[in-house]
Coordinates of C-alpha atoms in Angstrom, one line a residue:
X1 CA 0.0 0.0 0.1
X2 CA 2.0 2.9 -1.4
X3 CA 1.2 6.6 -0.6
X4 CA 1.9 9.7 -3.3
X5 CA 1.8 13.2 -2.4
X6 CA 1.2 15.4 -5.3
X7 CA 3.2 13.1 -7.8
X8 CA 5.9 12.2 -5.2
X9 CA 5.9 8.7 -4.2
X10 CA 7.1 8.6 -0.5
X11 CA 7.4 4.9 -0.1
X12 CA 11.1 4.8 -1.0
X13 CA 11.9 8.2 1.2
X14 CA 14.3 7.4 3.8
X15 CA 12.9 8.4 7.7
X16 CA 9.8 6.6 8.1
X17 CA 9.2 6.0 11.9
X18 CA 6.7 3.1 13.2
X19 CA 4.6 3.1 16.3
X20 CA 3.2 0.0 17.2
X21 CA 3.3 -3.7 17.6
X22 CA 2.5 -7.0 15.8
X23 CA -1.3 -7.3 16.4
X24 CA -2.9 -10.8 17.3
X25 CA -6.6 -9.4 17.6
X26 CA -9.4 -11.6 18.6
X27 CA -13.2 -11.2 17.4
X28 CA -14.4 -7.5 18.4
X29 CA -10.8 -6.3 18.8
X30 CA -9.2 -3.3 17.2
X31 CA -5.5 -2.1 16.7
X32 CA -3.5 0.3 14.8
X33 CA -0.4 0.8 13.6
X34 CA 1.2 4.0 13.0
X35 CA 4.2 5.1 10.5
X36 CA 5.6 9.1 10.0
X37 CA 7.8 10.7 7.8
X38 CA 8.9 14.1 7.4
X39 CA 8.9 15.2 3.7
X40 CA 8.8 18.0 1.3
X41 CA 8.5 20.3 4.1
X42 CA 5.6 18.4 5.6
X43 CA 4.9 15.7 8.3
X44 CA 2.6 12.6 6.8
X45 CA 1.1 10.3 9.3
X46 CA -0.5 7.2 8.4
X47 CA -2.6 5.4 10.7
X48 CA -3.9 2.0 9.8
X49 CA -6.8 0.1 11.8
X50 CA -7.1 -3.3 11.6
X51 CA -10.2 -5.5 13.1
X52 CA -10.2 -9.1 14.5
X53 CA -13.4 -9.9 12.6
X54 CA -12.7 -8.2 9.4
X55 CA -10.6 -8.1 6.4
X56 CA -11.5 -4.3 5.9
X57 CA -8.0 -2.2 6.8
X58 CA -8.9 1.3 7.4
X59 CA -6.5 4.2 6.8
X60 CA -6.4 8.0 7.8
X61 CA -3.5 10.2 6.6
X62 CA -2.9 13.4 8.2
X63 CA -0.8 15.9 6.5
X64 CA 0.9 18.6 8.5
X65 CA 2.9 21.5 7.5
X66 CA 6.3 22.2 9.1
X67 CA 6.7 25.6 8.0
X68 CA 4.4 28.8 8.3
X69 CA 2.7 28.5 5.2
X70 CA -0.1 26.3 3.9
X71 CA 0.3 23.4 1.4
X72 CA -2.1 22.2 -1.0
X73 CA -1.8 19.0 -2.7
X74 CA -3.0 15.7 -3.6
X75 CA -2.9 12.4 -2.1
X76 CA -3.1 9.1 -4.0
X77 CA -3.3 5.6 -2.2
X78 CA -2.1 2.8 -4.4
X79 CA -2.0 -0.9 -4.6
X80 CA -0.5 -3.3 -6.7
X81 CA -0.7 -7.1 -7.2
X82 CA -0.3 -9.9 -9.5
X83 CA -3.4 -12.2 -10.7
X84 CA -5.8 -13.6 -8.1
X85 CA -6.0 -16.8 -10.2
X86 CA -3.8 -18.8 -12.7
X87 CA -3.5 -17.2 -16.2
X88 CA -6.2 -18.7 -18.7
X89 CA -8.2 -19.9 -16.0
X90 CA -11.5 -19.6 -18.0
X91 CA -13.7 -20.7 -14.6
X92 CA -11.8 -18.4 -12.5
X93 CA -10.7 -15.2 -14.1
X94 CA -8.9 -12.5 -12.6
X95 CA -10.4 -8.8 -13.4
X96 CA -10.8 -5.6 -12.3
X97 CA -14.5 -4.9 -10.9
X98 CA -16.1 -1.4 -9.7
X99 CA -19.6 -1.0 -8.0
X100 CA -21.1 2.4 -9.3
X101 CA -24.5 4.1 -9.6
X102 CA -26.1 0.7 -7.9
X103 CA -24.5 -1.6 -10.7
X104 CA -21.5 -4.3 -10.8
X105 CA -19.0 -3.5 -13.5
X106 CA -16.1 -5.6 -14.6
X107 CA -13.3 -5.6 -17.0
X108 CA -10.9 -8.8 -17.8
X109 CA -9.8 -7.8 -21.1
X110 CA -5.5 -7.4 -20.9
X111 CA -5.7 -4.9 -23.8
X112 CA -8.4 -3.0 -22.6
X113 CA -7.0 -2.5 -18.9
X114 CA -3.8 -1.5 -20.3
X115 CA -5.3 1.7 -21.5
X116 CA -6.2 2.2 -17.8
X117 CA -9.4 2.7 -16.2
X118 CA -10.7 5.5 -14.3
X119 CA -13.7 5.2 -12.5
X120 CA -15.2 7.6 -9.9
X121 CA -18.6 8.7 -10.3
X122 CA -20.9 7.6 -7.5
X123 CA -18.5 4.8 -6.8
X124 CA -18.6 2.5 -3.7
X125 CA -15.2 0.7 -4.5
X126 CA -13.3 -0.7 -7.0
X127 CA -10.4 -3.2 -7.2
X128 CA -9.4 -6.7 -8.2
X129 CA -11.3 -9.8 -8.1
X130 CA -11.6 -13.3 -8.9
X131 CA -14.2 -15.9 -8.0
X132 CA -13.0 -16.2 -4.7
X133 CA -11.1 -13.3 -3.6
X134 CA -11.1 -9.4 -3.8
X135 CA -8.6 -6.7 -3.2
X136 CA -10.4 -3.3 -3.2
X137 CA -10.2 0.4 -2.2
X138 CA -12.8 2.4 -1.4
X139 CA -14.5 4.9 -2.2
X140 CA -12.9 5.9 -5.5
X141 CA -11.0 3.7 -8.0
X142 CA -8.0 4.1 -10.8
X143 CA -7.0 0.6 -12.3
X144 CA -4.5 -0.5 -14.8
X145 CA -2.5 -3.4 -15.8
X146 CA 1.4 -3.3 -16.9
X147 CA 4.3 -5.5 -17.0
X148 CA 2.1 -8.3 -15.5
X149 CA 0.9 -6.5 -12.3
X150 CA -2.5 -4.9 -11.8
X151 CA -2.0 -1.5 -10.4
X152 CA -4.9 0.5 -8.6
X153 CA -5.1 3.9 -7.0
X154 CA -7.4 6.4 -5.0
X155 CA -6.6 10.0 -5.4
X156 CA -8.0 12.7 -3.1
X157 CA -7.6 16.0 -4.5
X158 CA -7.5 19.6 -2.4
X159 CA -5.8 18.4 0.6
X160 CA -4.8 21.7 2.4
X161 CA -2.3 21.5 5.4
X162 CA -2.2 24.8 7.4
X163 CA -0.1 25.6 10.2
X164 CA -1.8 24.2 13.2
X165 CA -4.4 22.3 10.8
X166 CA -3.9 19.2 9.7
X167 CA -5.2 18.0 5.9
X168 CA -7.0 14.6 6.5
X169 CA -7.8 12.0 3.9
X170 CA -9.4 8.5 4.7
X171 CA -9.7 5.2 2.5
X172 CA -10.4 1.9 3.3
X173 CA -8.7 -1.4 1.9
X174 CA -10.5 -4.9 1.5
X175 CA -7.9 -8.0 1.4
X176 CA -9.9 -11.1 1.6
X177 CA -12.4 -13.5 0.6
X178 CA -15.4 -12.9 -1.3
X179 CA -17.7 -14.3 1.2
X180 CA -21.1 -12.5 1.7
X181 CA -21.0 -13.0 5.4
X182 CA -17.8 -11.1 5.8
X183 CA -18.5 -8.6 2.9
X184 CA -21.6 -7.3 4.1
X185 CA -20.6 -5.8 7.6
X186 CA -17.4 -4.2 5.8
X187 CA -19.6 -1.8 4.1
X188 CA -19.0 0.2 1.1
X189 CA -21.6 -2.2 -0.7
X190 CA -18.5 -4.7 -0.9
X191 CA -21.0 -7.8 -0.7
X192 CA -22.1 -6.7 -4.1
X193 CA -18.8 -8.0 -5.6
X194 CA -20.4 -11.6 -5.4
X195 CA -22.6 -11.4 -8.5
X196 CA -25.0 -14.8 -9.2
X197 CA -26.0 -13.3 -12.6
X198 CA -29.7 -13.1 -13.3
X199 CA -30.7 -16.2 -11.4
X200 CA -29.3 -14.9 -7.9
X201 CA -32.7 -15.4 -6.6
X202 CA -32.1 -18.8 -7.1
X203 CA -28.6 -19.0 -6.5
X204 CA -28.6 -17.2 -2.9
X205 CA -31.1 -19.9 -1.3
X206 CA -29.4 -22.8 -2.8
X207 CA -26.3 -21.4 -1.4
X208 CA -28.0 -20.9 2.0
X209 CA -29.1 -24.6 2.1
X210 CA -25.8 -26.1 1.0
X211 CA -24.5 -24.3 3.8
X212 CA -27.0 -25.7 6.1
X213 CA -26.3 -29.1 4.9
X214 CA -22.6 -28.7 5.6
X215 CA -23.2 -27.8 9.3
X216 CA -25.1 -31.0 9.5
X217 CA -22.6 -33.5 7.7
X218 CA -19.3 -31.5 7.8
X219 CA -18.1 -32.2 4.2
X220 CA -18.9 -29.9 1.3
X221 CA -18.8 -33.0 -1.2
X222 CA -21.4 -34.6 0.7
X223 CA -23.5 -31.4 1.1
X224 CA -23.7 -31.0 -2.4
X225 CA -25.0 -34.7 -3.0
X226 CA -27.7 -34.2 -0.4
X227 CA -28.4 -30.7 -2.1
X228 CA -28.8 -32.4 -5.3
X229 CA -31.3 -34.8 -3.8
X230 CA -33.2 -32.2 -2.7
X231 CA -33.6 -30.6 -6.1
X232 CA -34.3 -33.8 -7.4
X233 CA -37.4 -34.3 -5.2
X234 CA -38.6 -30.9 -5.7
X235 CA -38.7 -31.3 -9.6
X236 CA -39.6 -35.1 -9.3
X237 CA -43.2 -34.6 -10.5
X238 CA -42.0 -32.5 -13.6
X239 CA -39.5 -35.0 -14.5
X240 CA -42.0 -37.7 -14.3
X241 CA -44.4 -36.1 -16.4
X242 CA -41.7 -35.7 -18.9
X243 CA -40.5 -39.0 -18.7
X244 CA -44.2 -40.2 -19.3
X245 CA -44.6 -38.2 -22.4
X246 CA -41.4 -39.5 -23.7
X247 CA -42.8 -43.2 -23.2
X248 CA -45.9 -42.1 -25.1
X249 CA -43.8 -41.0 -27.8
X250 CA -41.8 -44.1 -27.9
X251 CA -44.8 -45.9 -28.3
X252 CA -45.8 -43.6 -31.4
X253 CA -42.5 -44.3 -33.1
X254 CA -43.5 -47.4 -35.1
X255 CA -46.4 -45.4 -36.8
X256 CA -44.7 -42.2 -37.4
X257 CA -41.9 -44.4 -39.3
X258 CA -44.5 -45.7 -41.2
X259 CA -46.0 -42.1 -42.2
X260 CA -42.5 -40.9 -43.3
X261 CA -42.0 -43.8 -45.2
X262 CA -45.2 -43.2 -47.0
X263 CA -45.0 -39.6 -47.6
X264 CA -41.4 -39.1 -48.1
X265 CA -41.8 -36.9 -51.1
X266 CA -44.8 -34.8 -49.5
X267 CA -43.1 -33.1 -46.5
X268 CA -46.7 -31.2 -46.0
X269 CA -48.8 -34.2 -45.8
X270 CA -46.3 -36.3 -43.6
X271 CA -46.8 -33.4 -41.1
X272 CA -50.4 -33.4 -41.1
X273 CA -50.5 -36.9 -40.7
X274 CA -48.0 -36.7 -37.7
X275 CA -50.1 -34.0 -36.2
X276 CA -53.4 -35.7 -36.8
X277 CA -51.3 -39.1 -34.9
X278 CA -50.5 -36.7 -31.7
X279 CA -54.2 -35.5 -31.8
X280 CA -55.8 -39.2 -32.0
X281 CA -53.3 -40.5 -29.0
X282 CA -53.4 -37.0 -27.3
X283 CA -49.6 -37.0 -27.0
X284 CA -48.2 -33.6 -26.7
X285 CA -44.7 -33.6 -28.5
X286 CA -43.2 -31.2 -26.6
X287 CA -44.4 -32.7 -23.3
X288 CA -41.4 -34.2 -22.8
X289 CA -39.2 -30.8 -23.2
X290 CA -41.6 -28.2 -21.3
X291 CA -40.7 -29.7 -17.9
X292 CA -37.2 -29.7 -18.5
X293 CA -36.8 -26.2 -19.4
X294 CA -38.3 -25.2 -16.1
X295 CA -35.4 -26.4 -14.4
X296 CA -32.6 -24.8 -16.4
X297 CA -32.9 -21.6 -14.5
X298 CA -32.1 -24.0 -11.0
X299 CA -29.1 -25.6 -13.1
X300 CA -27.9 -22.2 -13.9
X301 CA -28.2 -21.0 -10.5
X302 CA -26.8 -23.7 -8.7
X303 CA -23.8 -23.7 -11.4
X304 CA -23.2 -19.9 -10.4
X305 CA -23.8 -20.7 -6.4
X306 CA -21.1 -23.4 -6.9
X307 CA -18.9 -21.9 -9.0
X308 CA -18.2 -18.7 -6.7
X309 CA -18.5 -20.4 -3.3
X310 CA -15.4 -19.4 -1.4
X311 CA -16.5 -22.3 1.1
X312 CA -15.5 -24.7 -1.7
X313 CA -12.0 -23.4 -2.4
X314 CA -9.7 -26.2 -0.8
X315 CA -12.5 -28.1 0.6
X316 CA -12.1 -31.8 0.5
X317 CA -14.4 -34.3 -0.8
X318 CA -12.8 -37.8 -0.7
X319 CA -9.3 -36.3 -0.1
X320 CA -7.4 -39.9 -1.1
X321 CA -8.3 -42.6 -3.6
X322 CA -9.8 -45.5 -1.1
X323 CA -7.3 -47.8 0.2
X324 CA -4.5 -45.3 -1.4
X325 CA -2.3 -42.1 -0.3
X326 CA -2.6 -40.7 -3.8
X327 CA -4.5 -37.1 -3.4
X328 CA -7.7 -37.2 -5.3
X329 CA -10.8 -34.6 -4.6
X330 CA -9.0 -32.7 -2.0
X331 CA -10.1 -29.4 -3.4
X332 CA -13.6 -29.2 -5.0
X333 CA -12.9 -25.6 -6.8
X334 CA -10.3 -27.4 -8.8
X335 CA -10.7 -30.0 -11.6
X336 CA -10.4 -33.8 -10.9
X337 CA -6.9 -34.7 -11.3
X338 CA -7.4 -37.9 -12.7
X339 CA -10.6 -36.8 -14.6
X340 CA -12.4 -40.0 -12.8
X341 CA -15.9 -38.0 -12.0
X342 CA -16.1 -36.0 -15.3
X343 CA -15.6 -39.5 -17.5
X344 CA -18.1 -41.3 -15.1
X345 CA -20.3 -38.4 -15.7
X346 CA -19.8 -38.6 -19.4
X347 CA -20.9 -42.4 -19.4
X348 CA -24.0 -41.8 -17.1
X349 CA -25.1 -39.2 -19.8
X350 CA -24.4 -42.1 -22.7
X351 CA -26.9 -44.3 -20.5
X352 CA -29.3 -42.0 -19.4
X353 CA -29.9 -41.3 -23.3
X354 CA -29.9 -45.1 -24.5
X355 CA -32.6 -45.8 -21.9
X356 CA -34.7 -42.7 -23.7
X357 CA -37.0 -43.4 -26.6
X358 CA -35.0 -42.4 -29.6
X359 CA -35.9 -39.4 -31.6
X360 CA -37.9 -39.5 -34.6
X361 CA -35.6 -37.4 -36.6
X362 CA -32.4 -39.2 -37.5
X363 CA -30.2 -36.3 -37.5
X364 CA -31.4 -35.2 -34.1
X365 CA -30.3 -38.6 -33.1
X366 CA -27.0 -38.3 -34.3
X367 CA -26.6 -35.1 -32.4
X368 CA -28.1 -36.4 -29.2
X369 CA -25.3 -39.3 -29.4
X370 CA -22.4 -36.5 -29.6
X371 CA -24.3 -34.5 -26.6
X372 CA -22.3 -36.9 -23.9
X373 CA -18.9 -36.6 -25.6
X374 CA -19.3 -32.7 -25.6
X375 CA -20.4 -32.5 -22.1
X376 CA -17.3 -35.0 -20.9
X377 CA -14.9 -32.6 -23.1
X378 CA -16.6 -29.3 -21.5
X379 CA -16.8 -31.2 -17.9
X380 CA -12.8 -32.0 -17.8
X381 CA -11.6 -28.8 -16.4
X382 CA -14.9 -27.9 -14.4
X383 CA -14.4 -27.6 -11.0
X384 CA -15.1 -31.0 -9.3
X385 CA -17.7 -29.7 -6.9
X386 CA -19.8 -29.0 -10.2
X387 CA -19.0 -32.5 -11.9
X388 CA -20.3 -34.0 -8.7
X389 CA -23.3 -32.1 -8.9
X390 CA -24.2 -33.0 -12.5
X391 CA -23.1 -36.8 -12.0
X392 CA -25.5 -37.1 -9.0
X393 CA -28.4 -35.5 -10.8
X394 CA -27.7 -38.1 -13.7
X395 CA -27.7 -41.0 -11.7
X396 CA -31.0 -39.8 -10.1
X397 CA -32.5 -39.1 -13.3
X398 CA -31.4 -42.6 -14.5
X399 CA -33.1 -44.3 -11.5
X400 CA -36.2 -42.0 -12.1
X401 CA -36.3 -43.4 -15.6
X402 CA -35.9 -47.0 -14.6
X403 CA -38.8 -46.6 -12.3
X404 CA -40.9 -45.5 -15.0
X405 CA -40.0 -47.9 -17.4
X406 CA -40.5 -50.8 -14.8
X407 CA -44.1 -49.3 -14.2
X408 CA -44.8 -49.0 -18.1

């Protein structure tokens, strides 16, 4: 955390004095560190206040004139950091964020960041962010990326230090996890940095439920499984209706094939007879799709909740492959190192498709065959917590399909 007075950096100046000692603060306690420097005819006093139950650091700078003349200048508080995640991590990218006029803004493109960002209008905070951590300044913000370093600054103009009257400037820093429980009490609307997107109204209660299950079982992987089971139970009637419609469609497949063969050269006549077939047997061709579409917002909401949950970072599910000392799912925010879960997930998708009625359209049937391969390729680099959710959901879906087929 650097300090600049009217364009002159102070952190390399000689003569800084320090008052205080190492802080070991319990919850509810506060401690202060003080630094002082005589610089350019002024005395700069930096007071950093720390709290035992917050990652927010408050700084007050007092500028005192050492002569008989008033001094007017500009203070700039600066920070610099390397990325908060690995380069090229598409699921956990480092980006600059700022909250202004009730809206969260972000910029992750390196070429744009190299041009610099200035955000000051009604700004609550600005800083560097990843899925799990936030390095922020409040309440104004400038940012830039150069030489593999993200640089941030807050400027305070018009600081007046007169004899006997201190010029005062205040700023706050946040260095910590993006946990709503910690961000909200820190103020400055820092909790708005946790953005679940358009499905936040779904993601937030699901995350609360996930935390509730973790409190019961003490394992985040098991908590994900329990949450998946609850979601599946809630949507069981819709899924049941969808599978029932698919089974009805399966019974009509032989008659539909005959119609297609009979009117191969007259597509209009073929479509008319197929629609009449649906009407005669009271089958809705979209009946298998609509119930599933209603579940998509929940899937996306849970995806965002799991992807942005700091609790999953370094949280173990099955830390070692059974009966070995080989580390396996020791971090639910990282991919499966041996790709075991995504491969099983892909196999479960394939089995689920084989159990479902084949689409009447041959082209659609071929596309569906490629879906497990495509999803497996995507999930190879997904955080293992997300893969576990999708795998468990597939297994429960297979079980439901089996019950429906047995009943039919």
